[in-house]
Short mmCIF file of C-alpha atoms and ligand atoms in Angstrom, two decimals:
data_model
loop_
_atom_site.label_atom_id
_atom_site.label_comp_id
_atom_site.label_asym_id
_atom_site.label_seq_id
_atom_site.Cartn_x
_atom_site.Cartn_y
_atom_site.Cartn_z
CA MET A 25 -19.13 32.62 47.36
CA ASN A 26 -21.79 31.68 49.29
CA GLU A 27 -21.46 28.35 49.30
CA TYR A 28 -17.60 28.58 50.44
CA ASP A 29 -18.93 30.71 53.31
CA SER A 30 -21.35 28.04 54.16
CA LYS A 31 -19.21 25.21 54.43
CA ARG A 32 -16.71 27.69 56.44
CA ILE A 33 -19.55 28.40 58.87
CA ALA A 34 -20.44 24.45 59.15
CA ASP A 35 -16.54 23.85 59.55
CA LEU A 36 -16.79 26.73 62.25
CA LEU A 37 -19.39 25.49 63.95
CA ILE A 38 -18.59 21.50 64.02
CA ALA A 39 -15.16 22.68 65.61
CA THR A 40 -16.94 23.71 68.93
CA GLN A 41 -17.78 20.12 69.26
CA GLU A 42 -21.26 21.05 70.28
CA PHE A 43 -23.17 21.02 66.59
CA GLU A 44 -23.53 18.31 64.17
CA LEU A 45 -25.40 18.99 60.57
CA THR A 46 -28.59 17.78 59.96
CA ASP A 47 -30.52 18.37 56.35
CA LYS A 48 -33.88 18.48 58.02
CA PRO A 49 -35.33 21.78 59.64
CA GLU A 50 -37.48 19.94 61.95
CA SER A 51 -34.93 18.61 63.75
CA ALA A 52 -32.54 21.64 64.00
CA ASP A 53 -31.43 23.39 67.21
CA PHE A 54 -29.89 26.37 65.09
CA LEU A 55 -30.94 27.25 61.61
CA ILE A 56 -28.91 29.26 59.80
CA LEU A 57 -29.62 31.46 56.17
CA ASN A 58 -26.98 32.23 54.07
CA THR A 59 -28.41 34.73 51.56
CA CYS A 60 -27.61 36.24 48.35
CA SER A 61 -28.86 39.69 47.53
CA VAL A 62 -27.50 40.23 43.54
CA ARG A 63 -31.09 40.09 42.30
CA ASP A 64 -34.53 41.02 43.93
CA LYS A 65 -35.60 37.67 43.41
CA ALA A 66 -32.94 35.79 45.30
CA GLN A 67 -33.62 38.62 48.32
CA GLU A 68 -37.68 37.46 48.15
CA LYS A 69 -36.60 33.83 48.65
CA VAL A 70 -35.24 34.64 52.24
CA PHE A 71 -38.32 35.87 53.36
CA SER A 72 -40.30 32.96 51.96
CA GLU A 73 -37.74 30.56 53.61
CA LEU A 74 -37.99 32.44 57.16
CA GLY A 75 -41.79 31.82 56.32
CA ARG A 76 -41.76 28.03 56.56
CA TRP A 77 -39.20 28.30 59.71
CA ARG A 78 -41.52 30.42 61.81
CA PRO A 79 -43.88 27.46 62.75
CA LEU A 80 -40.65 25.51 64.04
CA LYS A 81 -40.03 28.12 66.19
CA ASN A 82 -43.43 28.85 67.51
CA GLU A 83 -43.35 25.09 68.09
CA ASN A 84 -40.03 25.01 69.92
CA PRO A 85 -39.17 28.58 71.06
CA LYS A 86 -35.32 27.12 71.90
CA ILE A 87 -34.73 27.06 68.54
CA VAL A 88 -31.97 29.57 67.11
CA ILE A 89 -32.47 31.28 63.72
CA ALA A 90 -30.10 33.47 62.12
CA VAL A 91 -29.49 35.00 58.56
CA GLY A 92 -26.23 35.93 57.17
CA GLY A 93 -24.72 36.91 54.23
CA CYS A 94 -25.66 39.68 51.45
CA VAL A 95 -29.16 40.34 51.93
CA ALA A 96 -28.24 40.44 56.24
CA ALA A 97 -25.66 42.93 55.06
CA GLN A 98 -28.01 44.97 53.35
CA GLU A 99 -31.27 45.05 55.50
CA GLY A 100 -29.67 44.66 58.65
CA GLU A 101 -31.93 45.12 61.80
CA ASN A 102 -34.71 45.27 59.20
CA ILE A 103 -34.78 41.55 58.74
CA ILE A 104 -35.93 40.98 62.13
CA LYS A 105 -38.41 44.04 61.83
CA ARG A 106 -39.92 41.80 58.91
CA ALA A 107 -39.15 38.62 60.61
CA PRO A 108 -39.26 38.68 64.07
CA CYS A 109 -38.44 35.08 64.64
CA VAL A 110 -34.77 35.54 63.57
CA ASP A 111 -32.21 36.22 66.24
CA ILE A 112 -29.15 36.81 64.78
CA VAL A 113 -27.95 38.72 61.59
CA PHE A 114 -24.39 38.43 60.43
CA GLY A 115 -22.60 39.60 57.32
CA PRO A 116 -20.17 37.84 54.78
CA GLN A 117 -17.45 39.48 56.87
CA THR A 118 -18.55 38.41 60.45
CA LEU A 119 -19.72 34.84 60.29
CA HIS A 120 -16.53 33.81 62.33
CA HIS A 121 -18.47 35.80 65.19
CA LEU A 122 -21.47 33.33 64.86
CA VAL A 123 -20.50 30.96 67.90
CA ASP A 124 -20.19 34.23 69.93
CA MET A 125 -23.40 35.44 69.20
CA TYR A 126 -25.43 32.05 69.48
CA GLU A 127 -24.00 31.82 72.87
CA THR A 128 -24.88 35.47 73.58
CA VAL A 129 -28.33 34.54 72.31
CA GLN A 130 -28.63 31.55 74.63
CA LYS A 131 -27.61 33.52 77.68
CA THR A 132 -29.92 36.93 77.28
CA ALA A 133 -32.49 35.74 74.75
CA LEU A 134 -31.37 39.19 73.23
CA THR A 135 -31.06 39.52 69.61
CA GLN A 136 -27.52 39.82 67.96
CA ILE A 137 -26.96 42.03 64.95
CA ASP A 138 -23.12 42.18 63.21
CA VAL A 139 -22.97 43.07 59.70
CA SER A 140 -19.95 45.26 59.89
CA PHE A 141 -16.46 44.91 57.83
CA PRO A 142 -13.93 44.48 60.34
CA GLN A 143 -10.44 44.95 59.21
CA ILE A 144 -9.42 41.42 61.11
CA GLU A 145 -9.78 39.04 58.73
CA LYS A 146 -12.15 36.14 59.03
CA PHE A 147 -9.99 33.75 57.63
CA ASP A 148 -7.90 34.11 60.78
CA HIS A 149 -10.47 32.85 63.02
CA LEU A 150 -11.77 30.07 61.33
CA PRO A 151 -11.00 26.39 61.89
CA LYS A 152 -9.17 23.89 59.50
CA HIS A 153 -10.76 23.87 56.23
CA GLN A 154 -12.68 20.00 56.09
CA ALA A 155 -12.74 18.65 52.43
CA ASP A 156 -15.84 17.45 51.26
CA GLY A 157 -15.11 15.13 48.33
CA VAL A 158 -12.13 15.93 45.85
CA THR A 159 -12.74 19.23 44.84
CA SER A 160 -12.91 22.44 46.85
CA TYR A 161 -13.34 26.46 46.91
CA ILE A 162 -10.80 28.39 48.54
CA THR A 163 -11.84 32.32 48.48
CA ILE A 164 -8.77 34.34 47.95
CA MET A 165 -10.25 37.63 48.01
CA GLU A 166 -13.39 39.39 49.43
CA GLY A 167 -15.32 42.44 48.53
CA CYS A 168 -15.40 44.63 45.36
CA ASN A 169 -14.19 48.31 44.27
CA ASN A 170 -15.93 48.44 40.68
CA PHE A 171 -19.24 49.83 41.46
CA CYS A 172 -20.72 48.49 38.45
CA THR A 173 -23.71 50.60 38.27
CA TYR A 174 -26.16 47.75 38.64
CA CYS A 175 -24.43 45.87 41.31
CA ILE A 176 -25.14 45.59 45.11
CA VAL A 177 -21.72 43.52 45.71
CA PRO A 178 -19.60 46.42 46.80
CA PHE A 179 -22.20 47.84 49.36
CA THR A 180 -22.89 44.33 50.88
CA ARG A 181 -19.80 42.41 50.88
CA GLY A 182 -17.66 45.64 51.42
CA ARG A 183 -14.53 47.24 49.71
CA GLU A 184 -11.78 44.76 47.97
CA ILE A 185 -9.17 42.85 50.22
CA SER A 186 -6.96 40.03 49.22
CA ARG A 187 -6.05 37.40 51.51
CA PRO A 188 -2.09 36.67 52.68
CA VAL A 189 -0.19 34.33 50.24
CA GLU A 190 0.78 31.95 52.73
CA SER A 191 -3.03 31.79 54.21
CA ILE A 192 -4.17 30.44 50.92
CA LEU A 193 -1.12 28.40 50.67
CA ASP A 194 -1.73 26.72 54.05
CA GLU A 195 -5.37 25.87 53.26
CA ALA A 196 -4.41 24.45 49.89
CA LYS A 197 -2.41 22.19 51.38
CA THR A 198 -4.95 21.36 54.38
CA LEU A 199 -7.04 20.36 51.67
CA ALA A 200 -4.64 18.52 49.12
CA ALA A 201 -3.63 16.19 52.58
CA GLN A 202 -7.26 15.43 52.88
CA GLY A 203 -7.29 14.34 48.90
CA VAL A 204 -8.82 17.09 47.33
CA ARG A 205 -7.48 17.13 43.55
CA GLU A 206 -9.08 20.34 42.07
CA ILE A 207 -9.07 23.73 43.85
CA MET A 208 -11.46 26.83 42.42
CA LEU A 209 -9.78 30.16 43.35
CA LEU A 210 -12.83 32.58 44.31
CA GLY A 211 -12.97 36.36 44.51
CA GLN A 212 -15.49 39.01 43.04
CA ASN A 213 -12.58 39.94 41.05
CA VAL A 214 -10.35 37.28 41.54
CA ASN A 215 -8.00 38.55 38.77
CA HIS A 216 -7.39 41.91 40.68
CA TYR A 217 -5.91 39.65 43.58
CA HIS A 218 -2.53 41.24 45.06
CA PHE A 219 -1.21 40.54 48.08
CA GLU A 220 2.20 42.25 48.47
CA SER A 221 4.06 41.51 45.17
CA HIS A 222 1.92 38.58 44.32
CA ASP A 223 -0.86 38.71 41.78
CA LEU A 224 -3.23 36.15 40.71
CA ALA A 225 -0.88 34.75 38.12
CA GLN A 226 2.19 34.09 40.61
CA LEU A 227 -0.47 32.58 43.04
CA ILE A 228 -1.74 29.84 40.86
CA ARG A 229 2.06 29.12 39.90
CA LEU A 230 2.45 28.49 43.71
CA VAL A 231 -0.89 26.80 44.31
CA ALA A 232 -0.09 24.47 41.13
CA LYS A 233 3.30 23.36 42.81
CA ILE A 234 1.48 22.01 45.96
CA PRO A 235 1.79 18.08 45.66
CA GLY A 236 -1.86 16.59 44.87
CA ILE A 237 -3.17 19.68 43.50
CA ASP A 238 -3.55 18.80 39.78
CA ARG A 239 -6.20 21.17 38.45
CA ILE A 240 -6.99 24.60 39.18
CA ARG A 241 -9.81 27.05 38.12
CA PHE A 242 -10.60 30.52 39.11
CA THR A 243 -13.96 32.65 39.07
CA SER A 244 -15.02 35.26 38.58
CA SER A 245 -12.74 37.21 36.35
CA HIS A 246 -13.05 41.10 35.63
CA PRO A 247 -12.60 41.89 31.61
CA LYS A 248 -10.54 44.81 32.58
CA TYR A 249 -8.29 43.36 34.68
CA PHE A 250 -7.39 40.22 32.42
CA SER A 251 -3.53 41.08 32.11
CA GLN A 252 -0.96 39.42 29.58
CA ASN A 253 0.47 37.92 32.64
CA LEU A 254 -2.26 36.20 33.56
CA THR A 255 -2.91 34.91 29.79
CA GLU A 256 0.59 33.80 29.75
CA THR A 257 -0.08 31.58 32.88
CA PHE A 258 -2.14 29.31 30.58
CA ARG A 259 0.95 28.47 28.81
CA ASP A 260 2.98 27.56 31.61
CA VAL A 261 0.60 26.09 34.10
CA PRO A 262 -0.87 22.69 33.06
CA GLU A 263 -2.91 22.41 36.22
CA LEU A 264 -5.35 25.35 35.03
CA VAL A 265 -8.15 23.97 33.18
CA ASN A 266 -9.03 24.79 29.71
CA HIS A 267 -11.99 26.76 30.71
CA LEU A 268 -12.49 30.46 31.59
CA HIS A 269 -15.39 32.04 33.18
CA LEU A 270 -15.23 35.50 31.76
CA PRO A 271 -18.40 37.68 32.55
CA VAL A 272 -18.89 40.15 29.69
CA GLN A 273 -22.47 41.23 30.68
CA SER A 274 -23.10 42.92 27.38
CA GLY A 275 -21.91 43.27 23.85
CA SER A 276 -22.88 46.96 23.43
CA ASP A 277 -20.31 49.51 24.23
CA ARG A 278 -23.13 52.00 24.87
CA ILE A 279 -24.23 49.92 27.59
CA LEU A 280 -20.93 48.47 28.65
CA ALA A 281 -19.89 52.34 29.30
CA LYS A 282 -23.83 52.77 30.94
CA MET A 283 -22.84 49.62 33.44
CA HIS A 284 -19.22 51.21 33.89
CA ARG A 285 -17.49 48.34 33.27
CA GLY A 286 -14.51 49.85 31.57
CA TYR A 287 -13.99 47.79 28.48
CA THR A 288 -15.52 47.38 25.27
CA ALA A 289 -16.63 44.71 23.27
CA LEU A 290 -13.51 44.58 21.14
CA ASP A 291 -11.11 44.92 24.16
CA PHE A 292 -12.99 41.37 25.44
CA LYS A 293 -12.57 39.90 21.91
CA ASN A 294 -8.91 40.65 22.16
CA LYS A 295 -8.09 39.39 25.24
CA ILE A 296 -10.00 35.82 24.34
CA ASN A 297 -8.01 35.86 21.20
CA ALA A 298 -4.78 36.29 22.92
CA LEU A 299 -5.64 33.56 25.34
CA ARG A 300 -6.66 31.38 22.31
CA LYS A 301 -3.43 31.76 20.42
CA ILE A 302 -2.10 29.89 23.30
CA ARG A 303 -5.29 27.43 24.52
CA PRO A 304 -7.22 27.11 20.87
CA GLN A 305 -9.55 24.42 22.83
CA ILE A 306 -10.34 26.74 25.64
CA SER A 307 -13.91 27.11 26.55
CA ILE A 308 -15.20 30.14 27.38
CA SER A 309 -18.55 30.83 29.62
CA SER A 310 -19.99 34.21 30.59
CA ASP A 311 -22.36 36.38 32.66
CA PHE A 312 -25.03 38.34 31.09
CA ILE A 313 -27.48 40.99 32.13
CA VAL A 314 -30.24 41.60 29.59
CA GLY A 315 -32.89 44.76 29.58
CA PHE A 316 -30.14 47.17 31.65
CA PRO A 317 -32.18 50.38 31.32
CA GLY A 318 -31.95 52.16 27.89
CA GLU A 319 -31.11 48.88 26.25
CA THR A 320 -32.18 49.15 22.19
CA GLU A 321 -32.99 46.29 19.92
CA LYS A 322 -29.32 47.60 18.46
CA ASP A 323 -27.58 47.19 21.84
CA PHE A 324 -28.90 43.56 21.96
CA GLU A 325 -27.84 42.85 18.79
CA ALA A 326 -24.75 43.57 19.34
CA THR A 327 -24.51 41.34 22.45
CA MET A 328 -25.97 38.40 20.01
CA GLN A 329 -22.90 39.47 17.72
CA LEU A 330 -20.57 39.04 20.21
CA ILE A 331 -22.33 35.32 21.44
CA GLU A 332 -21.32 34.75 17.76
CA ASP A 333 -18.33 35.83 17.49
CA ILE A 334 -16.70 34.05 20.72
CA GLY A 335 -19.02 31.03 20.45
CA PHE A 336 -19.67 31.19 24.30
CA ASP A 337 -20.12 27.68 25.89
CA THR A 338 -22.47 28.32 28.80
CA SER A 339 -23.82 31.21 30.70
CA TYR A 340 -25.41 32.91 33.52
CA SER A 341 -28.16 35.13 32.32
CA PHE A 342 -30.34 37.02 33.98
CA ILE A 343 -33.13 39.90 33.52
CA TYR A 344 -31.57 43.14 34.74
CA SER A 345 -33.11 43.59 38.69
CA PRO A 346 -32.92 47.15 40.17
CA ARG A 347 -30.66 47.11 43.10
CA PRO A 348 -31.59 49.65 46.38
CA GLY A 349 -28.73 52.08 46.56
CA THR A 350 -26.96 51.37 43.04
CA LYS A 351 -26.89 54.21 40.51
CA ALA A 352 -28.50 52.36 37.76
CA GLU A 353 -31.64 51.87 40.27
CA LYS A 354 -32.24 55.68 39.59
CA LEU A 355 -32.07 55.04 35.58
CA THR A 356 -35.76 55.11 34.07
CA ASP A 357 -36.28 51.22 33.45
CA ASP A 358 -37.94 51.73 30.33
CA ILE A 359 -38.06 48.44 28.42
CA PRO A 360 -41.32 46.13 28.72
CA LEU A 361 -41.06 42.87 30.75
CA ASN A 362 -42.28 40.93 27.54
CA ILE A 363 -39.16 42.37 25.34
CA LYS A 364 -36.84 41.71 28.06
CA LYS A 365 -37.76 38.15 28.40
CA LYS A 366 -37.75 37.88 24.79
CA ARG A 367 -34.44 38.88 24.54
CA LEU A 368 -33.57 36.27 27.72
CA LYS A 369 -35.00 33.47 25.85
CA ILE A 370 -33.15 34.29 22.23
CA LEU A 371 -30.20 34.83 24.14
CA GLN A 372 -30.12 31.50 26.24
CA ALA A 373 -31.37 29.31 23.22
CA THR A 374 -28.18 30.36 21.20
CA ILE A 375 -25.91 29.92 23.92
CA TYR A 376 -27.33 26.58 24.61
CA GLN A 377 -27.06 25.88 20.82
CA HIS A 378 -23.15 26.62 21.13
CA ALA A 379 -23.10 24.18 24.20
CA GLU A 380 -24.91 21.55 22.47
CA LYS A 381 -22.71 21.59 19.54
CA ILE A 382 -19.47 21.74 21.58
CA SER A 383 -20.59 18.69 23.66
CA GLN A 384 -20.95 17.04 20.22
CA GLY A 385 -17.77 17.75 19.01
CA MET A 386 -16.43 16.06 22.31
CA LEU A 387 -17.93 12.55 20.99
CA GLY A 388 -15.20 10.44 20.29
CA THR A 389 -12.44 12.70 21.62
CA THR A 390 -10.39 11.54 25.19
CA GLN A 391 -11.08 13.51 27.53
CA LYS A 392 -9.33 13.68 31.17
CA ILE A 393 -11.67 13.75 33.99
CA LEU A 394 -11.47 14.04 37.56
CA VAL A 395 -13.50 11.53 38.91
CA THR A 396 -15.69 12.84 41.87
CA GLY A 397 -17.99 10.33 43.04
CA PHE A 398 -20.59 8.24 42.03
CA SER A 399 -23.49 8.95 39.38
CA LYS A 400 -26.29 10.96 40.59
CA LYS A 401 -28.81 9.07 38.32
CA ASN A 402 -27.23 5.54 38.73
CA SER A 403 -25.06 4.65 41.76
CA ASP A 404 -23.60 1.79 39.60
CA GLN A 405 -21.56 4.48 37.61
CA LEU A 406 -18.92 6.67 38.33
CA SER A 407 -18.90 10.23 37.55
CA GLY A 408 -16.42 12.72 36.86
CA ARG A 409 -15.61 16.31 35.27
CA THR A 410 -13.97 17.49 32.34
CA GLU A 411 -11.76 20.67 31.77
CA ASN A 412 -14.70 22.28 30.46
CA ASN A 413 -17.07 21.35 33.36
CA ARG A 414 -18.74 18.50 31.82
CA VAL A 415 -20.56 15.88 33.68
CA VAL A 416 -19.12 12.24 32.69
CA ASN A 417 -20.63 9.24 33.46
CA PHE A 418 -18.96 5.74 33.19
CA GLN A 419 -18.44 2.51 33.90
CA GLY A 420 -15.61 2.12 36.99
CA ASP A 421 -14.70 1.01 40.29
CA ALA A 422 -15.09 3.15 43.31
CA THR A 423 -11.24 2.90 43.78
CA LEU A 424 -11.15 5.56 40.66
CA ILE A 425 -12.83 7.95 43.03
CA GLY A 426 -10.14 11.10 43.67
CA GLN A 427 -8.14 10.12 40.17
CA PHE A 428 -7.53 11.72 37.14
CA ILE A 429 -8.43 9.35 34.05
CA ASP A 430 -8.74 9.13 30.46
CA VAL A 431 -12.18 8.64 29.20
CA THR A 432 -13.33 8.46 25.60
CA ILE A 433 -16.48 10.19 24.79
CA THR A 434 -19.54 8.16 23.58
CA GLU A 435 -22.92 9.90 24.14
CA ALA A 436 -23.39 13.45 24.29
CA LEU A 437 -26.96 14.37 26.51
CA PRO A 438 -28.66 17.55 27.14
CA ASN A 439 -26.98 17.85 30.21
CA SER A 440 -24.25 15.35 30.71
CA LEU A 441 -21.73 13.14 28.68
CA ARG A 442 -21.17 9.06 28.50
CA GLY A 443 -18.04 7.56 28.20
CA THR A 444 -16.04 4.89 28.72
CA LYS A 445 -12.68 4.53 30.64
CA LYS A 446 -9.45 4.31 28.81
CA ASN A 447 -6.44 4.01 31.01
CA SER A 448 -5.82 5.45 34.72
CA MET A 449 -3.07 8.12 35.59
N1 SAM B 1271 -17.43 40.16 39.96
C1 SAM B 1271 -18.42 39.61 38.97
C2 SAM B 1271 -18.00 40.41 37.68
O1 SAM B 1271 -17.73 41.49 37.50
O2 SAM B 1271 -18.28 40.04 36.52
C3 SAM B 1271 -19.75 38.84 38.71
C4 SAM B 1271 -20.27 38.68 40.30
S1 SAM B 1271 -21.58 39.14 40.53
C5 SAM B 1271 -22.13 38.87 41.72
C6 SAM B 1271 -22.25 37.86 39.36
C7 SAM B 1271 -23.25 38.23 38.19
O3 SAM B 1271 -24.66 38.67 38.69
C8 SAM B 1271 -22.92 39.64 37.44
O4 SAM B 1271 -21.91 38.96 36.40
C9 SAM B 1271 -24.24 39.79 36.56
O5 SAM B 1271 -24.18 39.41 35.48
C10 SAM B 1271 -25.10 39.49 37.74
N2 SAM B 1271 -25.71 40.43 38.09
C11 SAM B 1271 -25.39 41.47 39.25
N3 SAM B 1271 -26.01 42.36 39.31
C12 SAM B 1271 -27.08 42.34 38.70
C13 SAM B 1271 -28.27 42.92 38.49
N4 SAM B 1271 -28.64 44.06 39.34
N5 SAM B 1271 -29.41 42.28 38.14
C14 SAM B 1271 -29.37 41.40 37.16
N6 SAM B 1271 -27.94 40.54 37.26
C15 SAM B 1271 -27.02 40.93 37.83
FE1 SF4 B 1272 -20.82 43.73 41.10
FE2 SF4 B 1272 -18.56 42.29 39.68
FE3 SF4 B 1272 -18.81 44.68 39.09
FE4 SF4 B 1272 -18.29 44.23 41.61
S1 SF4 B 1272 -17.19 43.76 39.60
S2 SF4 B 1272 -19.61 45.64 41.11
S3 SF4 B 1272 -18.87 42.15 42.06
S4 SF4 B 1272 -20.45 43.08 38.74
#
């Protein structure tokens, strides 16, 4: 979501015709840090980056520094107290005010803070989404009402609000007209999307009808809202990839209840089984939190059992990080750090083994990939992605960029695959 927001901030500034992007902080007039506060470590990185920017501002006081995103929403003016080089603090829902805030700083030299959650949607105030390649994100909803006991998102991104269907379809059509072939629909609870009579399943069907959009992904779903209707969309909409990211967090019902997740491990398994009846090959990735307060060895074993039962492909897994203002922050964090680290290592090693096995199983198979550009390591080669999100490098002509082609997988490396091109489609 932050990547999407950062992209839209760039679109906003470029549309004024007064800015262009630079990736060198020392040559910038306006430095913007978009931040994440989901874990403490991400938050601390903000202040270390600002520490690196401070000397630039000392040298050239005309530089304007802005901090946006969830740390900004959470800390507000405290950001400026702790880092006085900052001129602007804006939240995830006020990024469309950034140009006005910049101009006010230029005119008055006064700091500007706006971390409110205005009812009017930022999307109505953003310019055309400029495509950057053949895949693109589209945020379809903002905020979250779930208040999982460990999570800061409902406090920093505000209450859940879904974008109008027409506004999303317009954005998707604008992107398709610029050559985008794959769309990732984004939301904190993307499968809780609802606008008037439309849910995510209906929205996906409409996006799939847009000429040029031939691949659709969505993230992050919440298991509680993963409906039969959405499962059936996987049967009816071939544009939906054979991959689902469904964060489970834990395999222990006791911990899931303490996290306020609203499902059991069995509910989760039942939903995946129903989906696998329709798409036997679907790969499932997930999020895990290790070392939630009170997690016993038995709770952890239940998580490992679920990992075996489901055969997760990849994961985003982290040690629990207490977040200010959340319910879990008040629980006694009673697990020693070395135990948390050990559990995380075991969990990640197991999922990594699964991923390796899945990659090995792809050897010799034909995979449909979307060719996204040149290979990062070898610019003589092209690179594309399979439905289950693996990078495939192969020999091919640059005219294939932006096309779906069939490749035969010839080699499975730890972080990518190699293949040979069959026929283009
Ligand atoms: N809304 C999605 C869901 O409920 O599955 C996930 C959004 S959350 C911003 C992304 C991931 O960060 C979560 O799935 C969780 O694993 C992780 N996370 C959130 N709060 C955390 C915390 N306090 N400590 C560690 N990980 C956390
Ligand atoms: Fe955070 Fe996701 Fe829970 Fe919302 S549903 S509170 S974003 S973990």
